[in-house]
Amino acid sequence: MSNPEHTPSDMSPEERMREDLRKAADAAGGDFEKLAQLSKDITDTYEKTYGAPTTTPKAPSIETPQTTKPTEAAPQKNARIQDNFQKLQSLTNLESVKQQFEARKKRLNKNSTKEPASSTSQSIQQNTIHALNQVVNEIENKKNQLPNVGTERMVAARTVKDYTDRLVELEQQGADPVRIEKMRKHIETLKTMHSIQTPDIKSEKSTASNEPILDDDARMQQSKDIVHKTIEDAAAKALADIDAQTNALLKKTPDYLRTAPEKTPAALVAEARAKYLEEYEKSFKNKSSFTRSILNFTHASGILRKDKSLSKEARAAKDTYEQLKNNLEEDMRARLEKQNKSPEQIEKIMKRYRNVATGLEQIEKESGILNKARAEAFAVEGNKNLALVYNKTLGWYSKKFTPQQRKAISLGIAVGAGFMTGGMSTAMVGAMRVVGGALGGKIAEKVGNALWKQGVGGSYEKRLEQLKKDYMAGTITPSEYQQRKEGLELLNNRAEALKTTGVLAAGFGSAAGIGQIPDTAIESLFSNSAEAAVVAPPAPEDIIEVYEDKTYKGSGETPTATTQTETATSPATETTAPAPKTDSFVPANESIEGKTFDPLPQENAPAKPGIPELATAENVTLPVELDSSLLSDADIEQMIAQEQGVVVEQAPETPVISESTPEALDLSPEQVEQLMNEELGITEAPQPEAPAVPAPTVAPEPILELDPEPELAIPKENPTDILEQPVIEPAPEPAPVIPETPITVPEPSFEADTELGLETAPLDPQTEKLALLNQYFGKHDFVMGDYLDPKVWTPQVQDADAGIFLRSPQDAVPEQYKAFHTDLKALTLKYNIAVEGRRIDDVLTALAEAMIAEQAK
Amino acid sequence: MNPTLQKEILDTLGIYDLPEEQQNDILERITDLVMQDIITTAVERLPADTIDDYTNLIDANPEPDAVFTFFEQHVPDFDTVVHSAVTSVAEVFRK
């Protein structure tokens, strides 16, 4: 240890301390720890001897580079912290950028698989994805490098930097070469260990000290530049492609779209049409009414091709209109092609559109002229008040009706007016009523009433006749015929419903508008709805009509019917007969003469799977070749039984009423009623000779007579027929004629109702059930058959198959049956019979069986 | 409106395959033709003593239902007016 006594006396204490420090440094050589310790001892000694120096001697930073920071290292430390912070921030930013790129990549990949893109678009996407991949990889590389910079390597680099600085300083001070060499070796060792590359230590200080950090920063910046450049390049390329595509599209875009992009082609056509009609009407303003009528007709019919009678303005307006209309049609055609429709389909659609559009245009012309004439007449007559009102009304109309209302109203009109083949269910009407409001429904109601009364709207038979003609003329294929016929039947069923349910929206009341109809009412309608249209009770006159036309004459749609045969075999009849109204399926102007045709398809051919249960008796007449999907469970079980050799009685003595049975067509209603009664086991007179039919071994479930199962082959078109027949009155004599479920019934233990003539035992199961039901319900002063009459029920309680559902025993019950329903409810509760959604006959059957089972116990 | 129901109507009218714009255009034209015909004919047939009431009604910017109800009450044979207005348009769709 140095001693102050050995210091020259002429030196100040501070100078002596420095000298001691220098000697100690020389003694320590390259040993930094030893040097640090000697330095500390000397400083302490001098402080104790002379007190704290006024200025602290500068301690060599080389002494403790890791632990003791040199005074000039403070800003360097801050700089290092700042550098590290920036690097970490860059790392975070890079991660964020990477995530964004990954997300964009996903979107691009998704888009590329969603829809076929153009080649240019695909190229853009591929390039962008490739660029993004590069960026993401670069980011990953940077991420892998950054941790080394921030940890050991960075510390080592800092140490190298500090030592190098000190080394340069010592060299400049002319320090001991041995010491300098030791420090140089130490620095080189650090550099080698941590792979730190720096310029030659002897080079310029600034370069040597900043190089490692600058290198990392530069590389970081380089990465960022790559990212930015990649993004910019991709974006620029995408923008350029988009611009190119846009320009290409613009070149193809018609002028009318470029000049008024905010208007749709249809709107432009509508505007042009309105302008044309306006000018058209003006052209007729100064002509007499007779001349106007003639000119109007000639223009409409195309006789006047050059429109010489039109004003110049009207001709110009017409030209514009025609041009826009053509453009619109081209646009429509392009859209249809995009939908992958075949040329035939497109042609058919376009033809239909042209027909409708031309027809409407003609009416619009007539209407416009008529309105002009009216206005003029008011003015001429001097009835200014009326003219004012007239104009006010037109103004009110144009302002009051929104496009949505007009659309909804037109749907109501379309249905009510019989634009459609027949009509529609009340569910549809309800829906339109809600959308279109009261007016649409009211118009529909008015229109429907008027047209149905006059037989204009329905015209089912005429349409069917036309359909047959079309088929026979070869304009439609057999399958098309069959399909359309089924559609007609479906619609006709709805028409029947329409006729008798107060016509369209009337059921909702004229005051009902948007929001005034209870949601539950709409929901209940929809629940029955389009798939199972509500069939309503026909009005008395309609019942007669349906009774005659549908049930016994094949409802007109049966090709085996007389009219069909005549039509098929007598072309002369076709040409001489009055032209039937053409339906919406086939253009009226297609001739059928001279064309050959195939025989009509069999009427009892299987129905299309898509046609719901509203299809008619064909569905329940079961030929062997029928698709099994059309068979009921009972049918299938019966067929299985037959295959197994089990004889299933078909009551051969009972004629089956079927449309496809020619004999049946000649039966009078009375005869049929009698046959049905026999079929149903309801006979008016005692039939002692009627043997009990052996019970079939296969009968899936007990079926009351009123259940219109397929075996009965009763046409379903007229639910009334079905429902009116099965009067659940006990037969005066047991007359079991229908094979029935082999329920082993013990001897009835209940008191027989002598008044009903049920004392004769044993009773067959059906009779027993009926008797039992009457025992409980007979006290009610109505006949069960009346109760089952659908006329007394609201449509909601009935189903399309003409059954009566019991949603709840108290639900929508007519007043006169409420007491009965109370009893029924009590009994169903007592015997735990489910009623929700079941048909009344099913419920009664189940109830009777439960009662019988209980009595058997 | 329930899409199924609307589709059924449009399909039966033979315009279901058309683009929606054309469908709407046709439907709105139907309404315009029918309604304007009904309204103008009804106005023409209004009895003279109801004109003032009708004028007051129209001035109040009534809901369509109110106007229709007025016509029902005062226009003789209003059913025929409606029938006539609709029949010609209906024929377009029967072709």
GROMACS .gro file of C-alpha atoms in nm, chain A residues 776-777 779 809-810 818-833 835 847 851:
model
   24
  776TYR     CA    1 -12.140  -3.994  -2.237
  777PHE     CA    2 -12.213  -3.734  -2.493
  779LYS     CA    3 -12.713  -3.593  -2.349
  809PRO     CA    4 -11.098  -2.858  -2.610
  810GLN     CA    5 -11.196  -2.504  -2.531
  818LYS     CA    6 -11.921  -2.561  -2.534
  819ALA     CA    7 -12.100  -2.787  -2.290
  820PHE     CA    8 -11.999  -3.086  -2.492
  821HIS     CA    9 -11.644  -2.964  -2.496
  822THR     CA   10 -11.645  -2.925  -2.122
  823ASP     CA   11 -11.745  -3.286  -2.084
  824LEU     CA   12 -11.495  -3.391  -2.343
  825LYS     CA   13 -11.222  -3.206  -2.166
  826ALA     CA   14 -11.311  -3.366  -1.836
  827LEU     CA   15 -11.312  -3.713  -1.987
  828THR     CA   16 -10.986  -3.665  -2.173
  829LEU     CA   17 -10.829  -3.547  -1.854
  830LYS     CA   18 -10.974  -3.838  -1.662
  831TYR     CA   19 -10.848  -4.094  -1.908
  832ASN     CA   20 -10.528  -3.908  -1.978
  833ILE     CA   21 -10.600  -3.867  -2.346
  835VAL     CA   22 -10.582  -3.369  -2.732
  847LEU     CA   23 -11.132  -4.200  -2.539
  851MET     CA   24 -11.330  -4.638  -2.149
   0.00000   0.00000   0.00000
